[in-house]
Amino acid sequence: MSAFDRQQSSKQGNQQRSVSSAVILFHVEIENVVPIIEIPGYGNLSAPLVCDELKIQSQNDKEKLAEAKEKVYLKGFYEGIMLVDGYKGQKVQDVKKPIQKMMVERGEAMIYMEPEKQVMSRSADECVVALCDQWYLDYGDAEWKQQANEALKPLETPEQMTREVWDFIFFKTSPFPKTDIPKEHLQRLRREFEYWYPVDVRVSGKDLVPNHLSYYLYNHVAMWPKDNGKWPQAVRANGHLLLNSEKMSKSTGNFLTLTQAIDKFSADGMRLALADAGDTVEDANFVETMADAGILRLYTWVEWVKEMIANQNNLRTGPADTFNDRVFASEMNAGILKTEQHYDRMMYKEALKSGFFEFQAAKDKYRELAIEGMHRDLVFQFIERQTLLLAPICPHLCEYTWGLLAKTGSLTKASWPVAGPVDEILIRSSQYLMETAHDLRLRLKAYMQPPKSKKGDSKPPAKPSHCNIYVAKSYPPWQHSALSLLGKHYKSNNGTLPDNKVIASELGALPELKKYMKRVMPFVAMIKENLEKNGPRVLDLELEFDERAVLMENLVYLTNSLELEQIDVLFASEGDDKVKEDCCPGKPFSVFRSEPGVCVNLVNPQPANGLFSTKVDIRQGDSRDGIIRRLAKVNRLIKDLSRVKLMRYEDPVLGPRRVPVLGQEEQGKLPISNKSVFNVSLEEKRVTLADNGLTVDIGDTLVYLVQ
């Protein structure tokens, strides 16, 4: 593609032009170009031809110019024939060097070199290429070699370390050798060798697996063929380190020194990011944005510890025996065991996952679910255990946290946390709760979608106030039959299931399933998928925990998270045919509905407390506690529901009109007991209260006090 780099013009005395000007020349002075190379397929004017072919308009079409150059240069070098006198008929690749030499000798050209792309030095300077006269060390030089041999003669060499001496050190059964080395010296060497061997683990790069690490095993087996107690116990091969998903390279500038990294991310931030970068022979990937996120996590963790220490007197005390207390304790114990196993196997990414990320997630879930408040003992158990689990990766920060806990002595002298019992069934029941809450949110979102209408004027339904959750003690008959068959095959085939054709044939032969065959095989596919994820327990015909009890114990959480007024948990047998058909163990069925009510004013007469009047709907059958919960959803300043006192006016007509007396806010009012039931007349928009056989009209206003 010489025409791109050099074009000769007969009118201008063989004036040389650059690449950038060559393209313009094609459009302006094409008739003056002198052909110098004939290229098969491109003729003797390859540059204008390929520019037309690629529709190159100007020197600004850099990508197309690069493509054109690549095409024509390659073909021109290997197949091009010279048309210039003196070299006519010869291939370009044969005359390139002679022409280069001739031009340099005439002073018409000079040789220079440049990198293909930008190269950066360790000092962050841009590199250039300099061609210099090179010199090399010739270790084969006879005179130099003779001098080296003379220098070797007076050197002290270990002549005493004979083969017999080494045998005595390495092999217990070898006799003491003939040597002038004192016996106690050799015995000490043998003791030290026996102390350090076998090697617990050798750590090396993955590129050494086919050579050094393989020889390492071969050599040990050869030396101790009958003593496997001397063989290596473990070999750990690690991958290389990427920086921001690219290979680290000083030449490209994608490089970070340890000093720079520590200055940028701190020692513990760097250690956290490196541990999270990856394990095994896969290349680890150090991503700077992830390192920043890790530092933020550490900062958030320390700030939370400080907050818990400052507010520890506000945390719940007494027995730590609620459902979520017990789940949290079990999840902490499980996390300790898993993290210890990962550290033992030098799986630092997995240790960080189970010992920090998942450990923190367990705390966050406990904080969310514990409506009654977190238990103080469990919170501080968590802080201490988290500090110990994270210490191998972030020792400086954990030492600081250890000091916040007012622990005596350094963290480095503390023992590894001892795990208590792990209740796997309890943990799975908590996972069921979270999955059910997630499923209910999706169902509620779908319920709120407007119905499809061709006119496009459909409105979304009113936000539901109530929900019935149905749970099943057993599977519907058709699912029960399918599961029973799968369970038999699983047991008889040593934990495997036959092909779907075999299963479909056997299920199709069951008369009770003929009506459900369109649904049976999708159900079988779902069971097979869950079997791979969760193991054989998915084939059980009943759940391993009380599904209704789990939901009932977390009813307040579910009600609040869905922003509903009331949730009732019922058995599927109490529902209609669709509920009975679709509800199965572990997969509750939900029905949302909106209950109408009568709007009532709720006023707070207490001065200077920021609690204002509001309105809530009272529905048939509401209780005092239900009204207080509804009030707390509207007024976010109310944190502790147990401090709220709900009252009614003795005179529901005149009472709301009287000006309250400072310090006598309860005057003219009566407390509403937890046994009271509200009754509603929607037609009259009237609310009455039934308590101890008495029914009274409450008017349109209630009073709430926060004690």
XYZ file of C-alpha atoms in Angstrom:
707
model
C 0.000 0.000 0.000
C 2.902 2.314 -0.751
C 0.565 4.672 -2.577
C -0.903 5.586 0.827
C 2.457 6.574 2.236
C 4.307 7.877 -0.772
C 2.974 9.142 -4.108
C 5.135 10.449 -6.867
C 4.106 13.319 -9.091
C 5.947 13.790 -12.389
C 4.925 17.447 -12.552
C 6.277 18.186 -9.067
C 9.572 16.315 -9.303
C 8.659 13.145 -7.392
C 7.394 15.128 -4.415
C 6.683 12.841 -1.391
C 3.341 13.183 0.364
C 2.154 11.932 3.742
C -0.708 9.517 4.445
C -3.101 12.287 5.451
C -2.466 14.304 2.286
C -2.620 11.203 0.071
C -6.343 10.832 0.475
C -6.956 14.425 -0.558
C -4.625 13.881 -3.510
C -6.887 11.101 -4.822
C -9.685 13.591 -5.298
C -7.580 16.507 -6.539
C -4.591 15.278 -8.571
C -5.401 11.637 -9.319
C -4.115 11.927 -12.885
C -0.609 12.822 -11.653
C -0.040 9.682 -9.530
C 2.738 7.425 -10.841
C 2.063 3.660 -10.274
C 4.900 1.812 -8.542
C 3.314 -1.533 -7.472
C 0.889 -3.914 -9.212
C -1.337 -5.737 -6.658
C -3.613 -8.610 -7.787
C -7.223 -7.555 -7.313
C -6.316 -3.890 -6.763
C -4.368 -3.006 -9.911
C -1.568 -0.457 -9.921
C -3.536 2.312 -8.175
C -4.614 0.467 -5.053
C -5.080 3.510 -2.828
C -7.863 5.292 -4.750
C -9.516 1.944 -5.515
C -9.784 0.848 -1.891
C -10.830 4.354 -0.785
C -13.730 4.216 -3.223
C -14.538 0.676 -2.130
C -14.720 1.666 1.568
C -16.320 5.047 0.772
C -13.533 7.011 2.492
C -14.348 10.719 2.263
C -11.418 12.394 4.030
C -8.485 11.947 6.374
C -10.961 12.110 9.250
C -12.263 8.601 8.442
C -9.572 7.116 10.663
C -11.120 3.680 11.215
C -11.775 3.145 7.490
C -8.269 4.366 6.631
C -6.793 1.876 9.081
C -8.867 -0.911 7.493
C -7.777 0.149 4.003
C -4.150 0.212 5.025
C -4.422 -3.242 6.616
C -6.003 -4.715 3.489
C -3.646 -3.291 0.895
C -0.400 -3.420 2.913
C -0.771 -7.133 3.605
C -1.629 -8.101 0.033
C 0.841 -5.625 -1.417
C 3.748 -6.994 0.640
C 3.206 -10.675 -0.132
C 1.761 -10.507 -3.681
C 2.688 -7.058 -4.988
C 4.994 -6.758 -8.064
C 7.298 -3.754 -8.476
C 6.812 -1.508 -11.561
C 9.802 0.813 -10.883
C 12.951 0.553 -13.031
C 15.725 -1.399 -11.373
C 13.269 -3.555 -9.461
C 10.606 -4.144 -12.117
C 8.977 -7.583 -12.005
C 10.250 -8.430 -8.519
C 8.061 -9.088 -5.470
C 7.783 -6.338 -2.882
C 8.796 -8.673 -0.045
C 12.035 -9.515 -1.889
C 13.126 -5.933 -2.592
C 12.029 -4.204 0.613
C 15.352 -4.612 2.428
C 17.570 -3.744 -0.588
C 15.542 -0.566 -1.278
C 15.679 0.360 2.413
C 19.455 -0.089 2.452
C 19.901 1.910 -0.738
C 17.840 4.868 0.534
C 19.642 4.947 3.883
C 23.065 4.874 2.151
C 22.048 7.741 -0.157
C 20.842 9.777 2.809
C 17.292 9.756 1.442
C 15.872 7.943 4.486
C 16.584 7.070 8.094
C 15.387 4.190 10.287
C 13.257 4.948 13.295
C 11.017 2.791 15.483
C 7.857 3.515 17.458
C 5.562 1.394 19.647
C 2.280 0.101 18.223
C 0.430 1.929 21.008
C 1.172 4.113 24.016
C 3.625 2.560 26.490
C 3.880 3.878 30.062
C 6.819 3.353 32.421
C 6.612 2.588 36.141
C 7.171 6.279 36.752
C 4.036 7.019 34.667
C 6.116 8.559 31.832
C 5.350 7.914 28.170
C 7.999 5.693 26.579
C 9.693 6.125 23.197
C 11.901 3.677 21.285
C 15.581 4.340 20.701
C 17.698 2.187 18.375
C 21.167 1.855 19.876
C 24.216 -0.312 19.294
C 23.619 -3.302 21.548
C 26.174 -5.367 23.467
C 25.619 -8.731 25.161
C 27.297 -10.799 27.881
C 29.061 -13.810 26.373
C 29.307 -16.369 29.141
C 30.892 -18.814 26.696
C 34.057 -16.710 26.368
C 37.000 -19.084 27.092
C 39.216 -16.556 28.877
C 36.402 -15.284 31.068
C 35.360 -18.839 31.921
C 38.924 -19.708 32.993
C 38.998 -16.727 35.359
C 35.706 -17.844 36.893
C 37.105 -21.343 37.517
C 40.130 -19.852 39.292
C 37.788 -17.814 41.525
C 35.835 -20.987 42.380
C 38.767 -22.975 43.711
C 39.289 -21.172 47.063
C 35.521 -20.912 47.755
C 34.174 -22.909 50.719
C 31.894 -25.739 49.463
C 29.772 -28.157 51.557
C 31.920 -31.218 51.036
C 30.781 -32.616 54.404
C 27.169 -32.870 53.190
C 27.479 -36.262 51.570
C 24.606 -38.396 50.385
C 24.777 -40.479 53.567
C 24.487 -37.302 55.666
C 21.381 -36.199 53.760
C 19.902 -39.692 54.114
C 20.346 -39.521 57.881
C 18.524 -36.165 57.997
C 15.665 -37.136 55.690
C 15.079 -40.802 56.595
C 14.420 -41.977 60.135
C 15.748 -45.490 59.468
C 19.102 -44.407 58.008
C 22.163 -45.120 60.216
C 24.487 -42.421 61.436
C 26.970 -41.694 58.589
C 30.732 -41.682 58.629
C 31.442 -37.992 59.013
C 33.339 -35.490 61.127
C 30.138 -33.505 61.717
C 29.236 -33.719 65.422
C 26.366 -36.106 66.027
C 24.316 -33.576 67.993
C 24.414 -31.222 64.983
C 22.981 -33.821 62.629
C 20.413 -34.903 65.170
C 19.301 -31.302 65.512
C 18.978 -31.033 61.714
C 16.888 -34.220 61.673
C 14.621 -32.915 64.469
C 14.051 -29.656 62.632
C 13.224 -31.488 59.422
C 10.767 -33.782 61.224
C 9.181 -30.739 62.886
C 8.524 -28.876 59.633
C 7.535 -31.854 57.480
C 5.158 -32.674 55.931
C 4.395 -29.398 54.181
C 0.878 -28.298 55.176
C 0.328 -26.338 51.986
C 2.325 -24.991 49.088
C 0.926 -21.894 47.413
C 1.935 -20.991 43.897
C 0.660 -19.542 40.616
C -1.512 -21.553 38.248
C 1.171 -21.319 35.539
C 3.360 -23.651 37.649
C 0.818 -26.488 37.765
C 2.195 -28.351 34.699
C 5.829 -28.017 35.791
C 7.042 -27.081 39.275
C 3.976 -28.230 41.197
C 3.823 -31.515 39.290
C 7.535 -32.163 39.878
C 6.927 -31.257 43.520
C 4.587 -34.240 43.899
C 6.765 -36.575 41.823
C 9.881 -35.753 43.838
C 8.254 -36.307 47.227
C 6.791 -39.633 46.144
C 10.168 -40.685 44.770
C 12.006 -39.774 47.984
C 9.470 -41.319 50.372
C 7.662 -44.009 48.347
C 6.444 -45.843 51.464
C 6.091 -42.924 53.856
C 3.067 -40.855 52.807
C 3.441 -38.940 56.045
C 6.120 -36.909 54.241
C 3.998 -36.209 51.162
C 2.544 -32.688 50.706
C -0.751 -32.228 52.504
C -2.163 -29.591 50.158
C -1.290 -27.549 47.102
C -2.982 -24.197 46.487
C -2.733 -22.789 42.967
C -4.008 -19.279 42.470
C -4.798 -17.347 39.315
C -3.326 -14.058 38.216
C -4.640 -10.670 39.291
C -6.672 -8.451 36.996
C -7.105 -4.760 37.684
C -10.521 -3.375 36.742
C -11.197 -6.472 34.595
C -8.016 -5.993 32.552
C -4.559 -7.509 32.735
C -2.180 -5.495 34.899
C 0.518 -3.999 32.746
C 3.144 -1.374 33.443
C 3.318 -0.610 29.724
C -0.385 0.295 29.415
C -0.551 2.168 32.713
C -3.156 -0.249 34.130
C -1.068 -0.777 37.220
C -1.372 -0.144 40.948
C 1.490 -0.526 43.413
C 0.878 -1.687 46.959
C 1.851 1.719 48.304
C -0.563 3.463 45.951
C -3.324 1.008 46.822
C -2.882 1.470 50.567
C -2.823 5.252 50.179
C -6.012 5.074 48.135
C -8.016 2.381 49.939
C -6.243 1.910 53.317
C -4.657 -1.375 54.398
C -7.911 -3.026 55.502
C -9.855 -1.695 52.528
C -7.207 -3.198 50.241
C -7.251 -6.521 52.081
C -11.043 -6.663 51.876
C -11.041 -5.962 48.145
C -8.281 -8.518 47.494
C -10.137 -11.191 49.467
C -13.266 -10.403 47.482
C -11.397 -10.422 44.156
C -11.528 -14.208 43.773
C -10.229 -17.624 44.785
C -9.023 -20.795 43.015
C -7.156 -20.831 39.688
C -9.545 -18.335 38.123
C -7.961 -14.926 37.693
C -8.890 -12.637 40.574
C -10.334 -9.270 39.580
C -9.525 -6.257 41.727
C -12.149 -3.631 40.830
C -11.585 -0.184 42.282
C -15.300 0.646 42.435
C -15.829 -2.529 44.457
C -12.990 -1.504 46.765
C -14.729 1.840 47.331
C -17.992 0.021 48.064
C -16.168 -2.273 50.512
C -14.770 0.689 52.435
C -18.272 2.144 52.680
C -19.516 -1.185 54.070
C -16.792 -1.175 56.711
C -17.550 2.407 57.660
C -21.278 1.653 57.929
C -20.515 -1.365 60.099
C -18.365 0.605 62.557
C -20.937 3.406 62.774
C -23.665 0.850 63.525
C -21.539 -0.630 66.323
C -21.132 2.830 67.842
C -24.888 3.401 67.583
C -25.679 0.097 69.336
C -23.217 0.852 72.144
C -24.724 4.319 72.644
C -28.319 3.006 72.636
C -27.836 -0.356 74.348
C -30.190 0.581 77.198
C -33.021 0.944 74.678
C -32.577 -2.596 73.341
C -34.915 -5.355 74.460
C -33.926 -7.529 77.423
C -35.398 -10.610 79.063
C -35.653 -14.045 77.422
C -34.336 -14.179 73.847
C -36.876 -16.761 72.741
C -39.013 -15.226 69.996
C -39.092 -16.872 66.561
C -36.705 -14.301 65.083
C -34.402 -14.418 68.151
C -33.962 -18.146 67.680
C -33.480 -17.823 63.912
C -30.824 -15.124 64.344
C -28.918 -17.200 66.907
C -28.956 -20.242 64.609
C -27.857 -18.223 61.578
C -24.928 -16.788 63.536
C -23.838 -20.281 64.580
C -24.138 -21.552 60.995
C -22.100 -18.583 59.766
C -19.285 -19.309 62.233
C -19.044 -22.945 61.099
C -19.070 -22.116 57.379
C -16.539 -19.317 57.739
C -14.152 -21.521 59.715
C -14.308 -24.174 56.979
C -13.574 -21.591 54.280
C -10.592 -20.167 56.171
C -9.217 -23.697 56.682
C -9.356 -24.230 52.906
C -7.851 -20.781 52.206
C -11.023 -19.791 50.363
C -10.923 -16.155 51.360
C -13.634 -14.930 49.002
C -16.016 -17.544 50.397
C -14.918 -16.757 53.962
C -15.675 -13.084 53.339
C -19.033 -14.021 51.862
C -20.172 -16.186 54.790
C -18.288 -14.319 57.532
C -19.158 -10.747 56.547
C -21.678 -10.260 53.734
C -24.065 -13.054 54.741
C -23.403 -12.427 58.438
C -24.401 -8.787 57.975
C -27.434 -9.845 55.928
C -28.590 -12.050 58.827
C -28.371 -9.045 61.154
C -30.262 -6.826 58.716
C -33.014 -9.428 58.379
C -33.276 -9.751 62.164
C -33.539 -5.972 62.521
C -36.329 -5.912 59.911
C -38.335 -8.840 61.284
C -37.987 -8.173 65.023
C -41.014 -5.891 65.331
C -40.740 -6.121 69.107
C -37.154 -4.846 68.901
C -33.735 -6.511 68.767
C -32.502 -8.314 71.857
C -29.496 -6.691 73.531
C -27.631 -9.938 74.257
C -27.971 -11.129 70.665
C -26.879 -7.762 69.256
C -23.652 -7.728 71.267
C -23.018 -11.416 70.602
C -23.270 -10.538 66.926
C -20.867 -7.583 67.194
C -18.239 -9.671 69.011
C -18.547 -12.612 66.632
C -18.513 -10.411 63.537
C -15.350 -8.734 64.771
C -13.608 -12.084 65.249
C -14.744 -13.516 61.908
C -13.572 -10.486 59.959
C -10.274 -10.060 61.850
C -8.095 -12.243 59.529
C -9.029 -9.989 56.604
C -9.419 -6.572 58.273
C -7.268 -6.774 61.433
C -6.837 -3.031 62.034
C -10.519 -2.146 61.865
C -11.463 -5.191 63.955
C -8.899 -4.255 66.600
C -10.564 -0.835 66.747
C -14.028 -2.438 67.077
C -12.673 -4.721 69.808
C -11.634 -1.603 71.697
C -15.115 -0.086 71.263
C -16.482 -3.145 73.066
C -14.130 -2.324 75.981
C -12.468 -5.735 75.707
C -9.279 -6.236 77.706
C -6.222 -7.279 75.740
C -5.617 -7.350 72.012
C -7.948 -9.004 69.533
C -5.012 -11.112 68.327
C -5.070 -12.972 71.667
C -8.821 -13.686 71.537
C -10.126 -17.168 70.788
C -12.064 -18.075 67.686
C -15.833 -17.917 68.387
C -17.413 -21.205 69.401
C -20.546 -22.053 67.425
C -23.623 -23.197 69.289
C -26.311 -25.542 67.926
C -27.671 -24.885 64.430
C -31.376 -25.523 63.815
C -31.493 -26.034 60.051
C -35.264 -26.526 60.028
C -35.757 -23.247 61.873
C -33.501 -21.456 59.358
C -35.457 -22.939 56.451
C -38.722 -21.841 58.062
C -37.319 -18.283 58.170
C -36.364 -18.541 54.496
C -39.935 -19.652 53.830
C -41.179 -16.536 55.626
C -39.022 -14.224 53.492
C -40.038 -15.986 50.264
C -43.702 -15.776 51.254
C -43.389 -12.050 52.020
C -41.735 -11.502 48.626
C -44.436 -13.512 46.859
C -47.177 -11.558 48.643
C -45.643 -8.266 47.494
C -45.639 -9.481 43.891
C -49.242 -10.654 44.166
C -50.278 -7.337 45.710
C -48.560 -5.464 42.874
C -50.403 -7.604 40.326
C -53.696 -7.023 42.169
C -53.182 -3.261 41.916
C -52.713 -3.355 38.129
C -55.734 -1.986 36.213
C -57.694 -4.621 34.295
C -57.052 -4.824 30.562
C -59.497 -2.766 28.533
C -59.732 -2.237 24.790
C -60.808 1.369 25.364
C -57.785 2.045 27.565
C -59.786 3.889 30.208
C -59.653 1.244 32.945
C -58.804 2.366 36.470
C -56.718 0.421 38.993
C -58.676 -1.170 41.836
C -58.725 0.407 45.281
C -55.787 -0.494 47.512
C -56.766 -3.594 49.510
C -57.075 -3.399 53.271
C -57.298 -7.099 54.123
C -55.747 -10.346 52.975
C -56.520 -14.002 53.563
C -53.473 -16.280 53.413
C -54.355 -19.925 52.946
C -51.895 -22.684 53.879
C -52.215 -26.373 53.087
C -51.394 -29.234 55.398
C -51.135 -31.603 52.443
C -50.886 -31.499 48.661
C -53.990 -31.618 46.428
C -54.774 -35.248 45.466
C -53.280 -35.022 41.959
C -50.017 -33.483 43.261
C -49.935 -36.022 46.100
C -50.109 -38.894 43.579
C -47.351 -37.380 41.408
C -45.054 -36.777 44.396
C -45.612 -40.278 45.725
C -44.546 -41.753 42.383
C -41.456 -39.521 42.180
C -40.505 -40.439 45.739
C -40.682 -44.171 44.969
C -38.446 -43.755 41.903
C -35.976 -41.602 43.831
C -35.564 -44.234 46.552
C -35.394 -47.229 44.215
C -32.949 -45.558 41.769
C -30.378 -44.430 44.373
C -31.318 -40.769 44.313
C -32.119 -40.289 40.633
C -35.344 -39.878 38.665
C -36.129 -41.497 35.278
C -36.734 -39.566 32.053
C -39.877 -37.501 31.718
C -41.245 -39.960 29.134
C -41.204 -42.766 31.686
C -42.741 -40.545 34.374
C -45.439 -39.231 32.009
C -46.340 -42.753 30.946
C -46.729 -43.980 34.511
C -48.655 -40.896 35.656
C -50.943 -41.107 32.622
C -51.919 -44.615 33.655
C -53.339 -43.357 36.961
C -57.074 -42.775 36.528
C -57.245 -39.984 39.126
C -54.750 -37.917 37.112
C -56.360 -38.029 33.654
C -58.205 -34.780 34.368
C -54.961 -33.008 35.347
C -52.405 -34.281 32.804
C -51.826 -30.782 31.350
C -50.735 -29.618 34.794
C -48.948 -32.746 35.987
C -45.786 -32.583 33.859
C -45.113 -28.863 34.548
C -45.477 -29.758 38.241
C -42.982 -32.633 37.785
C -40.545 -30.268 36.042
C -40.790 -27.818 38.954
C -40.166 -30.608 41.481
C -37.126 -31.810 39.521
C -35.676 -28.292 39.463
C -36.243 -27.828 43.196
C -34.772 -31.288 43.832
C -31.441 -30.173 42.360
C -31.429 -26.987 44.437
C -32.774 -28.172 47.790
C -32.296 -31.942 47.927
C -34.709 -34.815 48.581
C -36.808 -32.967 51.157
C -38.818 -31.437 48.284
C -40.307 -34.911 47.765
C -41.765 -34.950 51.280
C -45.555 -34.971 51.338
C -45.657 -32.620 54.345
C -43.562 -29.642 55.443
C -40.953 -30.153 58.154
C -42.259 -27.111 60.093
C -45.647 -25.651 61.023
C -46.331 -23.257 58.168
C -49.288 -21.521 59.828
C -47.403 -21.044 63.122
C -44.522 -19.311 61.305
C -46.886 -16.889 59.578
C -48.904 -16.234 62.734
C -45.777 -15.409 64.740
C -44.771 -12.871 62.086
C -48.224 -11.535 61.306
C -47.437 -7.967 62.421
C -44.359 -7.860 60.173
C -46.333 -9.142 57.155
C -49.192 -6.718 57.809
C -46.864 -3.736 58.133
C -44.648 -4.623 55.175
C -47.694 -4.991 52.900
C -49.294 -1.885 54.412
C -52.529 -3.751 55.077
C -54.973 -3.407 57.940
C -55.374 -7.083 58.665
C -54.129 -10.479 57.530
C -55.912 -13.711 58.409
C -54.104 -17.046 58.078
C -56.516 -19.871 57.220
C -56.248 -23.482 56.150
C -56.876 -24.291 52.506
C -59.757 -26.543 53.553
C -61.601 -23.364 54.606
C -61.312 -21.822 51.123
C -63.174 -22.309 47.852
C -62.373 -24.919 45.201
C -59.696 -22.752 43.528
C -57.871 -22.340 46.842
C -58.027 -26.070 47.532
C -56.778 -26.786 44.005
C -53.851 -24.338 43.900
C -52.651 -24.248 47.514
C -49.947 -26.726 48.541
C -47.425 -27.050 51.391
C -44.816 -24.315 51.231
C -46.785 -22.358 48.611
C -49.521 -20.362 50.357
C -52.430 -18.874 48.414
C -53.462 -15.258 49.016
C -56.727 -13.394 48.429
C -56.760 -9.591 48.753
C -59.861 -7.531 49.393
C -60.908 -4.014 50.381
C -63.114 -3.655 53.437
C -65.283 -0.490 53.543
C -65.217 1.677 56.659
C -66.346 4.921 58.254
C -63.884 7.803 58.531
C -63.225 9.014 62.104
C -61.084 11.887 63.404
C -58.258 11.046 65.778
C -57.054 14.037 67.807
C -54.186 14.476 70.240
C -54.746 17.211 72.892
C -51.220 16.999 74.358
C -49.314 20.272 73.895
C -45.975 20.724 72.069
C -45.420 17.105 71.059
C -45.692 17.243 67.274
C -48.574 14.727 67.224
C -51.391 16.190 65.178
C -54.962 15.290 64.333
C -55.505 12.754 61.578
C -58.217 10.603 60.060
C -58.518 6.815 59.867
C -61.150 4.427 58.584
C -62.799 2.207 61.189
C -64.096 -1.095 59.854
C -66.494 -3.677 61.171
C -64.947 -5.765 63.944
C -61.906 -3.519 64.486
C -60.163 -3.686 67.859
C -58.376 -1.032 69.873
C -54.944 -2.388 68.906
C -55.942 -2.456 65.243
C -56.870 1.232 65.353
C -53.568 2.090 67.083
C -51.579 0.190 64.428
C -53.492 2.051 61.707
C -52.744 5.335 63.452
C -49.022 4.536 63.637
C -48.925 3.950 59.869
C -50.335 7.409 59.287
C -48.272 9.146 61.988
C -44.654 7.987 61.693
C -43.684 9.839 64.886
C -45.347 7.080 66.900
C -42.630 4.449 67.413
C -43.742 2.483 70.479
C -47.358 1.359 70.131
C -47.501 0.235 73.761
C -47.306 3.899 74.836
C -50.452 4.887 72.918
C -53.708 5.230 74.877
C -56.955 5.304 72.852
C -59.959 7.103 74.417
C -63.533 8.162 73.540
C -65.554 11.171 74.658
C -68.151 10.661 77.380
C -70.332 13.028 75.361
C -69.623 12.228 71.696
C -71.462 15.362 70.534
C -70.265 18.150 72.845
C -66.954 16.587 73.916
C -64.997 17.381 70.720
C -66.226 21.000 70.924
C -64.804 21.732 74.369
C -61.353 23.311 74.669
C -58.963 20.868 76.404
C -57.537 21.922 79.760
C -53.744 21.912 80.008
C -52.615 19.017 82.200
C -56.116 17.503 82.237
C -56.160 15.949 78.773
C -58.117 12.874 79.985
C -60.931 14.905 81.511
C -64.316 14.068 79.926
C -62.907 10.979 78.197
C -63.012 7.218 78.796
C -60.294 4.673 77.889
C -61.071 2.019 75.280
C -60.146 -1.472 76.487
C -58.461 -4.170 74.460
C -61.683 -6.205 74.641
C -63.752 -3.520 72.925
C -65.085 -4.185 69.417
C -66.051 -1.505 66.901
C -69.242 -1.944 64.881
C -69.931 0.033 61.741
C -73.124 1.059 59.954
C -72.076 1.994 56.435
C -75.523 3.302 55.512
C -75.671 5.686 58.469
C -71.891 6.272 58.525
C -72.060 5.592 62.240
C -69.588 3.828 64.563
C -70.515 2.174 67.857
C -68.358 0.483 70.470
C -69.297 -2.759 72.197
C -67.655 -3.511 75.562
C -68.911 -5.711 78.453
C -72.373 -6.005 76.907
C -72.744 -2.229 76.503
C -72.968 -0.494 73.133
C -72.185 3.221 72.882
C -71.988 5.703 70.039
C -68.507 7.182 69.652
C -69.528 10.031 67.359
C -67.013 11.102 64.715
C -63.955 11.703 66.933
C -61.608 9.643 69.117
C -58.704 10.826 71.275
C -55.185 9.343 71.459
C -52.511 10.110 74.027
C -48.850 9.083 73.892
C -47.588 8.431 77.400
